[in-house]
Amino acid sequence: METAEFLEILDREGRALADAAAEAGPDAKVVTCPGWQVRDLLRHTGAVHRWATSFVAGGHTGFRPVEEPPELDDEALLDWFRAGHRRLVDTLSTTSPDVRCWHFLSAPTPLAFWARRQAHETAVHRVDAESARGRDLEEVAREFTAGFAADGVDELLRGFHARDRSGVRSEEPRTLRVRATDTADAVWSVRVSSEPPVTRRDADGPADCEVSGPAALLYLSLWNRLPLPAATGDAALATLWREKSGVG
């Protein structure tokens, strides 16, 4: 996917997140994030938007922590979220493609990284907002294109879980296969061992367990927003993923 496509999605998903949060209300429980209310979701996502903006707008080449969000609520919190989201979209849309700044996953350019990462960050948290107002999340999943959803699976498996921080480990090496049934060539083989998972985008060799389904359902299930589709083979490997794959 091109950077411009991610920016369109980021724009749309941020506005949809705010609308869903406004309808649910700040006290509503976020079903997909136990312990959170909508105000927590807005504060978190709004702070991450500003954090991402700061690297691109400031050209910062070293890590900086996310700043604590202000103690706002109700309409003031929604206004704060919307303003930060708008600035993020505008910054990514107008910054030179050759900008140099800190980023934490492999990407063609830092700008491409931040556009992709924030599109997925915002899309997943929009799903959280939809859960707070009681929408069926499989219905929400159908609003994502198969291509975008498959890209989100790829970022998660080959990006986040390639890092030392991944909690998915097994003393006995095993292979989990993830297959999108509605997207050409969208299949991943995840080698789980005592080291960080190693993922190839192929179906070569045997797998101990396979999880398959439409890309959008895989996207939300692998990000722990929906139950995993039915697994074939060693279901314990799917359970291991479910229990250990949370991304902090």
PDB file of C-alpha atoms in Angstrom:
ATOM      1  CA  MET A   1       0.000   0.000   0.000  1.00  0.00           C
ATOM      2  CA  GLU A   2       1.104   3.559  -0.706  1.00  0.00           C
ATOM      3  CA  THR A   3       1.581   6.245   1.925  1.00  0.00           C
ATOM      4  CA  ALA A   4      -1.314   8.246   0.493  1.00  0.00           C
ATOM      5  CA  GLU A   5      -3.646   5.278   1.048  1.00  0.00           C
ATOM      6  CA  PHE A   6      -2.599   4.990   4.679  1.00  0.00           C
ATOM      7  CA  LEU A   7      -3.191   8.702   5.165  1.00  0.00           C
ATOM      8  CA  GLU A   8      -6.713   8.432   3.784  1.00  0.00           C
ATOM      9  CA  ILE A   9      -7.401   5.578   6.194  1.00  0.00           C
ATOM     10  CA  LEU A  10      -5.836   7.436   9.118  1.00  0.00           C
ATOM     11  CA  ASP A  11      -8.025  10.448   8.378  1.00  0.00           C
ATOM     12  CA  ARG A  12     -11.210   8.403   8.095  1.00  0.00           C
ATOM     13  CA  GLU A  13     -10.560   6.128  11.074  1.00  0.00           C
ATOM     14  CA  GLY A  14      -9.683   8.978  13.428  1.00  0.00           C
ATOM     15  CA  ARG A  15     -12.893  10.805  12.606  1.00  0.00           C
ATOM     16  CA  ALA A  16     -14.885   7.579  12.989  1.00  0.00           C
ATOM     17  CA  LEU A  17     -13.203   6.899  16.341  1.00  0.00           C
ATOM     18  CA  ALA A  18     -14.215  10.330  17.636  1.00  0.00           C
ATOM     19  CA  ASP A  19     -17.789   9.893  16.407  1.00  0.00           C
ATOM     20  CA  ALA A  20     -18.115   6.471  18.040  1.00  0.00           C
ATOM     21  CA  ALA A  21     -16.615   7.780  21.285  1.00  0.00           C
ATOM     22  CA  ALA A  22     -19.011  10.734  21.299  1.00  0.00           C
ATOM     23  CA  GLU A  23     -21.993   8.432  20.863  1.00  0.00           C
ATOM     24  CA  ALA A  24     -20.817   5.988  23.529  1.00  0.00           C
ATOM     25  CA  GLY A  25     -19.975   8.681  26.084  1.00  0.00           C
ATOM     26  CA  PRO A  26     -16.836   9.045  28.229  1.00  0.00           C
ATOM     27  CA  ASP A  27     -18.041   6.646  30.955  1.00  0.00           C
ATOM     28  CA  ALA A  28     -18.780   3.740  28.603  1.00  0.00           C
ATOM     29  CA  LYS A  29     -16.691   0.620  29.122  1.00  0.00           C
ATOM     30  CA  VAL A  30     -14.372  -0.367  26.264  1.00  0.00           C
ATOM     31  CA  VAL A  31     -15.240  -4.041  25.888  1.00  0.00           C
ATOM     32  CA  THR A  32     -12.077  -4.870  23.938  1.00  0.00           C
ATOM     33  CA  CYS A  33      -9.777  -3.196  26.493  1.00  0.00           C
ATOM     34  CA  PRO A  34     -10.819  -4.442  29.942  1.00  0.00           C
ATOM     35  CA  GLY A  35     -10.460  -1.756  32.582  1.00  0.00           C
ATOM     36  CA  TRP A  36     -10.727   1.133  30.142  1.00  0.00           C
ATOM     37  CA  GLN A  37     -13.516   3.617  29.687  1.00  0.00           C
ATOM     38  CA  VAL A  38     -13.919   5.718  26.548  1.00  0.00           C
ATOM     39  CA  ARG A  39     -12.073   8.631  28.171  1.00  0.00           C
ATOM     40  CA  ASP A  40      -9.027   6.349  28.629  1.00  0.00           C
ATOM     41  CA  LEU A  41      -9.170   5.342  24.978  1.00  0.00           C
ATOM     42  CA  LEU A  42      -9.314   8.966  23.813  1.00  0.00           C
ATOM     43  CA  ARG A  43      -6.470  10.016  26.094  1.00  0.00           C
ATOM     44  CA  HIS A  44      -4.267   7.119  25.000  1.00  0.00           C
ATOM     45  CA  THR A  45      -4.862   7.452  21.272  1.00  0.00           C
ATOM     46  CA  GLY A  46      -4.693  11.240  21.364  1.00  0.00           C
ATOM     47  CA  ALA A  47      -1.362  11.098  23.197  1.00  0.00           C
ATOM     48  CA  VAL A  48       0.025   8.598  20.673  1.00  0.00           C
ATOM     49  CA  HIS A  49      -1.078  10.839  17.782  1.00  0.00           C
ATOM     50  CA  ARG A  50       0.806  13.775  19.297  1.00  0.00           C
ATOM     51  CA  TRP A  51       3.815  11.557  19.995  1.00  0.00           C
ATOM     52  CA  ALA A  52       3.976  10.462  16.348  1.00  0.00           C
ATOM     53  CA  THR A  53       3.514  14.038  15.133  1.00  0.00           C
ATOM     54  CA  SER A  54       6.404  15.233  17.278  1.00  0.00           C
ATOM     55  CA  PHE A  55       8.952  12.980  15.541  1.00  0.00           C
ATOM     56  CA  VAL A  56       7.909  13.905  12.025  1.00  0.00           C
ATOM     57  CA  ALA A  57       7.308  17.607  12.630  1.00  0.00           C
ATOM     58  CA  GLY A  58      10.430  18.053  14.746  1.00  0.00           C
ATOM     59  CA  GLY A  59      12.752  15.718  12.837  1.00  0.00           C
ATOM     60  CA  HIS A  60      13.760  14.053  16.116  1.00  0.00           C
ATOM     61  CA  THR A  61      16.139  11.166  15.464  1.00  0.00           C
ATOM     62  CA  GLY A  62      16.126   9.719  18.991  1.00  0.00           C
ATOM     63  CA  PHE A  63      13.418   8.086  21.063  1.00  0.00           C
ATOM     64  CA  ARG A  64      11.157  10.273  23.177  1.00  0.00           C
ATOM     65  CA  PRO A  65       8.484   8.925  25.537  1.00  0.00           C
ATOM     66  CA  VAL A  66       4.795   9.559  25.053  1.00  0.00           C
ATOM     67  CA  GLU A  67       3.698  12.590  27.055  1.00  0.00           C
ATOM     68  CA  GLU A  68       0.911  12.266  29.596  1.00  0.00           C
ATOM     69  CA  PRO A  69      -2.411  13.525  28.239  1.00  0.00           C
ATOM     70  CA  PRO A  70      -4.138  16.446  29.982  1.00  0.00           C
ATOM     71  CA  GLU A  71      -6.916  15.840  32.505  1.00  0.00           C
ATOM     72  CA  LEU A  72      -9.752  16.724  30.167  1.00  0.00           C
ATOM     73  CA  ASP A  73     -13.165  15.130  29.851  1.00  0.00           C
ATOM     74  CA  ASP A  74     -16.423  15.241  27.922  1.00  0.00           C
ATOM     75  CA  GLU A  75     -16.496  17.674  24.974  1.00  0.00           C
ATOM     76  CA  ALA A  76     -13.126  19.190  25.890  1.00  0.00           C
ATOM     77  CA  LEU A  77     -11.490  15.761  25.631  1.00  0.00           C
ATOM     78  CA  LEU A  78     -13.147  15.070  22.287  1.00  0.00           C
ATOM     79  CA  ASP A  79     -12.010  18.454  20.970  1.00  0.00           C
ATOM     80  CA  TRP A  80      -8.465  17.727  22.168  1.00  0.00           C
ATOM     81  CA  PHE A  81      -8.497  14.327  20.465  1.00  0.00           C
ATOM     82  CA  ARG A  82      -9.847  15.714  17.202  1.00  0.00           C
ATOM     83  CA  ALA A  83      -7.282  18.535  17.140  1.00  0.00           C
ATOM     84  CA  GLY A  84      -4.381  16.125  17.668  1.00  0.00           C
ATOM     85  CA  HIS A  85      -5.648  13.749  15.029  1.00  0.00           C
ATOM     86  CA  ARG A  86      -6.079  16.581  12.538  1.00  0.00           C
ATOM     87  CA  ARG A  87      -2.545  17.828  13.162  1.00  0.00           C
ATOM     88  CA  LEU A  88      -1.133  14.321  12.689  1.00  0.00           C
ATOM     89  CA  VAL A  89      -2.904  13.893   9.349  1.00  0.00           C
ATOM     90  CA  ASP A  90      -1.885  17.349   8.176  1.00  0.00           C
ATOM     91  CA  THR A  91       1.737  16.852   9.269  1.00  0.00           C
ATOM     92  CA  LEU A  92       2.108  13.498   7.532  1.00  0.00           C
ATOM     93  CA  SER A  93       0.382  14.850   4.428  1.00  0.00           C
ATOM     94  CA  THR A  94       2.629  17.901   4.025  1.00  0.00           C
ATOM     95  CA  THR A  95       6.030  16.696   5.248  1.00  0.00           C
ATOM     96  CA  SER A  96       8.745  15.974   2.685  1.00  0.00           C
ATOM     97  CA  PRO A  97       9.042  12.235   1.886  1.00  0.00           C
ATOM     98  CA  ASP A  98      12.764  12.393   2.674  1.00  0.00           C
ATOM     99  CA  VAL A  99      12.273  13.552   6.278  1.00  0.00           C
ATOM    100  CA  ARG A 100      14.607  11.815   8.716  1.00  0.00           C
ATOM    101  CA  CYS A 101      13.301  10.936  12.169  1.00  0.00           C
ATOM    102  CA  TRP A 102      13.104   8.121  14.705  1.00  0.00           C
ATOM    103  CA  HIS A 103      10.938   5.088  13.947  1.00  0.00           C
ATOM    104  CA  PHE A 104      10.908   1.574  15.353  1.00  0.00           C
ATOM    105  CA  LEU A 105      10.041  -0.890  12.586  1.00  0.00           C
ATOM    106  CA  SER A 106      11.624  -1.479   9.199  1.00  0.00           C
ATOM    107  CA  ALA A 107      10.097   0.727   6.494  1.00  0.00           C
ATOM    108  CA  PRO A 108      11.060   2.302   3.146  1.00  0.00           C
ATOM    109  CA  THR A 109      11.195   5.727   4.833  1.00  0.00           C
ATOM    110  CA  PRO A 110      10.347   7.179   8.248  1.00  0.00           C
ATOM    111  CA  LEU A 111       7.343   8.940   6.726  1.00  0.00           C
ATOM    112  CA  ALA A 112       6.057   5.675   5.257  1.00  0.00           C
ATOM    113  CA  PHE A 113       6.511   4.034   8.661  1.00  0.00           C
ATOM    114  CA  TRP A 114       4.541   6.652  10.579  1.00  0.00           C
ATOM    115  CA  ALA A 115       1.710   6.787   8.039  1.00  0.00           C
ATOM    116  CA  ARG A 116       1.324   3.014   8.131  1.00  0.00           C
ATOM    117  CA  ARG A 117       1.723   2.666  11.894  1.00  0.00           C
ATOM    118  CA  GLN A 118      -0.721   5.422  12.750  1.00  0.00           C
ATOM    119  CA  ALA A 119      -3.299   4.149  10.257  1.00  0.00           C
ATOM    120  CA  HIS A 120      -3.291   0.774  12.003  1.00  0.00           C
ATOM    121  CA  GLU A 121      -3.034   2.284  15.481  1.00  0.00           C
ATOM    122  CA  THR A 122      -6.090   4.384  14.808  1.00  0.00           C
ATOM    123  CA  ALA A 123      -8.064   1.676  13.008  1.00  0.00           C
ATOM    124  CA  VAL A 124      -7.660  -0.811  15.856  1.00  0.00           C
ATOM    125  CA  HIS A 125      -8.606   1.798  18.440  1.00  0.00           C
ATOM    126  CA  ARG A 126     -11.605   2.817  16.341  1.00  0.00           C
ATOM    127  CA  VAL A 127     -12.717  -0.783  16.758  1.00  0.00           C
ATOM    128  CA  ASP A 128     -12.321  -0.301  20.515  1.00  0.00           C
ATOM    129  CA  ALA A 129     -14.567   2.761  20.367  1.00  0.00           C
ATOM    130  CA  GLU A 130     -17.139   0.806  18.379  1.00  0.00           C
ATOM    131  CA  SER A 131     -17.100  -1.906  21.051  1.00  0.00           C
ATOM    132  CA  ALA A 132     -17.944   0.739  23.649  1.00  0.00           C
ATOM    133  CA  ARG A 133     -21.114   1.703  21.820  1.00  0.00           C
ATOM    134  CA  GLY A 134     -22.135  -1.908  21.366  1.00  0.00           C
ATOM    135  CA  ARG A 135     -21.541  -2.549  17.676  1.00  0.00           C
ATOM    136  CA  ASP A 136     -20.973  -6.067  16.371  1.00  0.00           C
ATOM    137  CA  LEU A 137     -17.230  -6.168  15.737  1.00  0.00           C
ATOM    138  CA  GLU A 138     -17.468  -8.662  12.894  1.00  0.00           C
ATOM    139  CA  GLU A 139     -19.660  -6.096  11.176  1.00  0.00           C
ATOM    140  CA  VAL A 140     -17.050  -3.417  11.883  1.00  0.00           C
ATOM    141  CA  ALA A 141     -14.339  -5.703  10.476  1.00  0.00           C
ATOM    142  CA  ARG A 142     -16.141  -5.775   7.147  1.00  0.00           C
ATOM    143  CA  GLU A 143     -15.530  -2.036   6.825  1.00  0.00           C
ATOM    144  CA  PHE A 144     -11.804  -2.682   6.326  1.00  0.00           C
ATOM    145  CA  THR A 145     -10.531  -3.662   2.889  1.00  0.00           C
ATOM    146  CA  ALA A 146      -8.845  -7.034   2.646  1.00  0.00           C
ATOM    147  CA  GLY A 147      -5.627  -5.356   1.491  1.00  0.00           C
ATOM    148  CA  PHE A 148      -5.435  -3.026   4.491  1.00  0.00           C
ATOM    149  CA  ALA A 149      -6.324  -5.820   6.908  1.00  0.00           C
ATOM    150  CA  ALA A 150      -3.665  -8.123   5.427  1.00  0.00           C
ATOM    151  CA  ASP A 151      -1.129  -5.320   5.781  1.00  0.00           C
ATOM    152  CA  GLY A 152      -2.074  -5.022   9.449  1.00  0.00           C
ATOM    153  CA  VAL A 153      -1.502  -8.747   9.925  1.00  0.00           C
ATOM    154  CA  ASP A 154       1.860  -8.402   8.211  1.00  0.00           C
ATOM    155  CA  GLU A 155       2.918  -5.466  10.379  1.00  0.00           C
ATOM    156  CA  LEU A 156       1.979  -7.368  13.510  1.00  0.00           C
ATOM    157  CA  LEU A 157       3.640 -10.664  12.596  1.00  0.00           C
ATOM    158  CA  ARG A 158       6.755  -9.483  10.766  1.00  0.00           C
ATOM    159  CA  GLY A 159       7.163  -6.210  12.640  1.00  0.00           C
ATOM    160  CA  PHE A 160       5.993  -6.224  16.250  1.00  0.00           C
ATOM    161  CA  HIS A 161       6.533  -9.909  16.932  1.00  0.00           C
ATOM    162  CA  ALA A 162       9.989  -9.954  15.389  1.00  0.00           C
ATOM    163  CA  ARG A 163      11.149  -7.792  18.293  1.00  0.00           C
ATOM    164  CA  ASP A 164      12.619  -9.065  21.546  1.00  0.00           C
ATOM    165  CA  ARG A 165       9.568  -7.656  23.349  1.00  0.00           C
ATOM    166  CA  SER A 166       7.276 -10.314  21.861  1.00  0.00           C
ATOM    167  CA  GLY A 167       5.964 -12.553  24.595  1.00  0.00           C
ATOM    168  CA  VAL A 168       5.156 -15.474  22.285  1.00  0.00           C
ATOM    169  CA  ARG A 169       7.611 -18.221  23.250  1.00  0.00           C
ATOM    170  CA  SER A 170       7.664 -22.012  23.249  1.00  0.00           C
ATOM    171  CA  GLU A 171      10.349 -24.328  24.553  1.00  0.00           C
ATOM    172  CA  GLU A 172       9.340 -26.772  21.854  1.00  0.00           C
ATOM    173  CA  PRO A 173       9.711 -25.089  18.426  1.00  0.00           C
ATOM    174  CA  ARG A 174       6.422 -25.039  16.541  1.00  0.00           C
ATOM    175  CA  THR A 175       5.016 -23.363  13.449  1.00  0.00           C
ATOM    176  CA  LEU A 176       1.770 -21.422  13.291  1.00  0.00           C
ATOM    177  CA  ARG A 177       0.363 -20.732   9.845  1.00  0.00           C
ATOM    178  CA  VAL A 178      -1.920 -17.758   9.290  1.00  0.00           C
ATOM    179  CA  ARG A 179      -3.857 -17.703   6.026  1.00  0.00           C
ATOM    180  CA  ALA A 180      -6.180 -15.020   4.675  1.00  0.00           C
ATOM    181  CA  THR A 181      -8.778 -16.726   2.522  1.00  0.00           C
ATOM    182  CA  ASP A 182      -9.788 -13.634   0.540  1.00  0.00           C
ATOM    183  CA  THR A 183      -6.403 -12.135  -0.364  1.00  0.00           C
ATOM    184  CA  ALA A 184      -3.910 -13.539  -2.856  1.00  0.00           C
ATOM    185  CA  ASP A 185      -0.567 -14.582  -1.356  1.00  0.00           C
ATOM    186  CA  ALA A 186      -1.599 -13.463   2.159  1.00  0.00           C
ATOM    187  CA  VAL A 187      -0.196 -16.387   4.111  1.00  0.00           C
ATOM    188  CA  TRP A 188       2.383 -16.340   6.896  1.00  0.00           C
ATOM    189  CA  SER A 189       4.413 -19.053   8.616  1.00  0.00           C
ATOM    190  CA  VAL A 190       5.326 -18.089  12.182  1.00  0.00           C
ATOM    191  CA  ARG A 191       8.128 -20.104  13.772  1.00  0.00           C
ATOM    192  CA  VAL A 192       7.612 -19.997  17.549  1.00  0.00           C
ATOM    193  CA  SER A 193      10.518 -20.996  19.789  1.00  0.00           C
ATOM    194  CA  SER A 194      12.368 -19.782  22.868  1.00  0.00           C
ATOM    195  CA  GLU A 195      13.530 -16.816  20.760  1.00  0.00           C
ATOM    196  CA  PRO A 196      11.386 -14.051  19.233  1.00  0.00           C
ATOM    197  CA  PRO A 197       9.040 -15.461  16.572  1.00  0.00           C
ATOM    198  CA  VAL A 198      10.373 -15.571  13.018  1.00  0.00           C
ATOM    199  CA  THR A 199       7.753 -15.023  10.327  1.00  0.00           C
ATOM    200  CA  ARG A 200       7.991 -15.742   6.625  1.00  0.00           C
ATOM    201  CA  ARG A 201       5.350 -14.683   4.148  1.00  0.00           C
ATOM    202  CA  ASP A 202       4.889 -18.085   2.565  1.00  0.00           C
ATOM    203  CA  ALA A 203       3.311 -21.498   3.115  1.00  0.00           C
ATOM    204  CA  ASP A 204       6.465 -23.554   2.743  1.00  0.00           C
ATOM    205  CA  GLY A 205       6.869 -26.612   4.921  1.00  0.00           C
ATOM    206  CA  PRO A 206       4.543 -28.216   7.455  1.00  0.00           C
ATOM    207  CA  ALA A 207       2.687 -26.276  10.148  1.00  0.00           C
ATOM    208  CA  ASP A 208       1.599 -27.502  13.568  1.00  0.00           C
ATOM    209  CA  CYS A 209      -1.475 -25.295  13.542  1.00  0.00           C
ATOM    210  CA  GLU A 210      -3.257 -23.199  10.929  1.00  0.00           C
ATOM    211  CA  VAL A 211      -5.612 -20.294  11.519  1.00  0.00           C
ATOM    212  CA  SER A 212      -7.494 -19.079   8.468  1.00  0.00           C
ATOM    213  CA  GLY A 213     -10.292 -16.716   7.571  1.00  0.00           C
ATOM    214  CA  PRO A 214     -11.043 -13.421   5.835  1.00  0.00           C
ATOM    215  CA  ALA A 215      -8.192 -10.940   6.251  1.00  0.00           C
ATOM    216  CA  ALA A 216     -10.272  -8.469   8.259  1.00  0.00           C
ATOM    217  CA  LEU A 217     -11.278 -11.089  10.819  1.00  0.00           C
ATOM    218  CA  LEU A 218      -7.680 -12.279  11.114  1.00  0.00           C
ATOM    219  CA  TYR A 219      -6.578  -8.659  11.551  1.00  0.00           C
ATOM    220  CA  LEU A 220      -8.844  -8.036  14.508  1.00  0.00           C
ATOM    221  CA  SER A 221      -8.388 -11.468  16.054  1.00  0.00           C
ATOM    222  CA  LEU A 222      -4.592 -11.345  15.931  1.00  0.00           C
ATOM    223  CA  TRP A 223      -4.788  -7.898  17.557  1.00  0.00           C
ATOM    224  CA  ASN A 224      -6.980  -9.578  20.213  1.00  0.00           C
ATOM    225  CA  ARG A 225     -10.174  -7.708  19.335  1.00  0.00           C
ATOM    226  CA  LEU A 226     -12.065 -10.807  18.172  1.00  0.00           C
ATOM    227  CA  PRO A 227     -11.733 -14.525  18.953  1.00  0.00           C
ATOM    228  CA  LEU A 228      -9.380 -16.386  16.655  1.00  0.00           C
ATOM    229  CA  PRO A 229     -11.086 -18.230  13.807  1.00  0.00           C
ATOM    230  CA  ALA A 230     -11.284 -21.979  14.185  1.00  0.00           C
ATOM    231  CA  ALA A 231      -7.822 -23.544  14.125  1.00  0.00           C
ATOM    232  CA  THR A 232      -6.821 -26.821  12.527  1.00  0.00           C
ATOM    233  CA  GLY A 233      -4.032 -28.924  13.988  1.00  0.00           C
ATOM    234  CA  ASP A 234      -2.565 -28.204  17.420  1.00  0.00           C
ATOM    235  CA  ALA A 235      -5.095 -25.820  18.951  1.00  0.00           C
ATOM    236  CA  ALA A 236      -2.767 -25.304  21.924  1.00  0.00           C
ATOM    237  CA  LEU A 237      -0.532 -23.222  19.665  1.00  0.00           C
ATOM    238  CA  ALA A 238      -3.454 -20.941  18.834  1.00  0.00           C
ATOM    239  CA  THR A 239      -4.203 -20.687  22.549  1.00  0.00           C
ATOM    240  CA  LEU A 240      -0.571 -19.788  23.238  1.00  0.00           C
ATOM    241  CA  TRP A 241      -0.820 -16.989  20.714  1.00  0.00           C
ATOM    242  CA  ARG A 242      -4.046 -15.724  22.241  1.00  0.00           C
ATOM    243  CA  GLU A 243      -2.597 -15.672  25.734  1.00  0.00           C
ATOM    244  CA  LYS A 244       0.886 -14.285  25.011  1.00  0.00           C
ATOM    245  CA  SER A 245       0.654 -12.065  21.961  1.00  0.00           C
ATOM    246  CA  GLY A 246      -0.507  -8.804  23.523  1.00  0.00           C
ATOM    247  CA  VAL A 247       1.503  -5.808  22.283  1.00  0.00           C
ATOM    248  CA  GLY A 248       2.356  -3.179  24.868  1.00  0.00           C
TER     249      GLY A 248
END
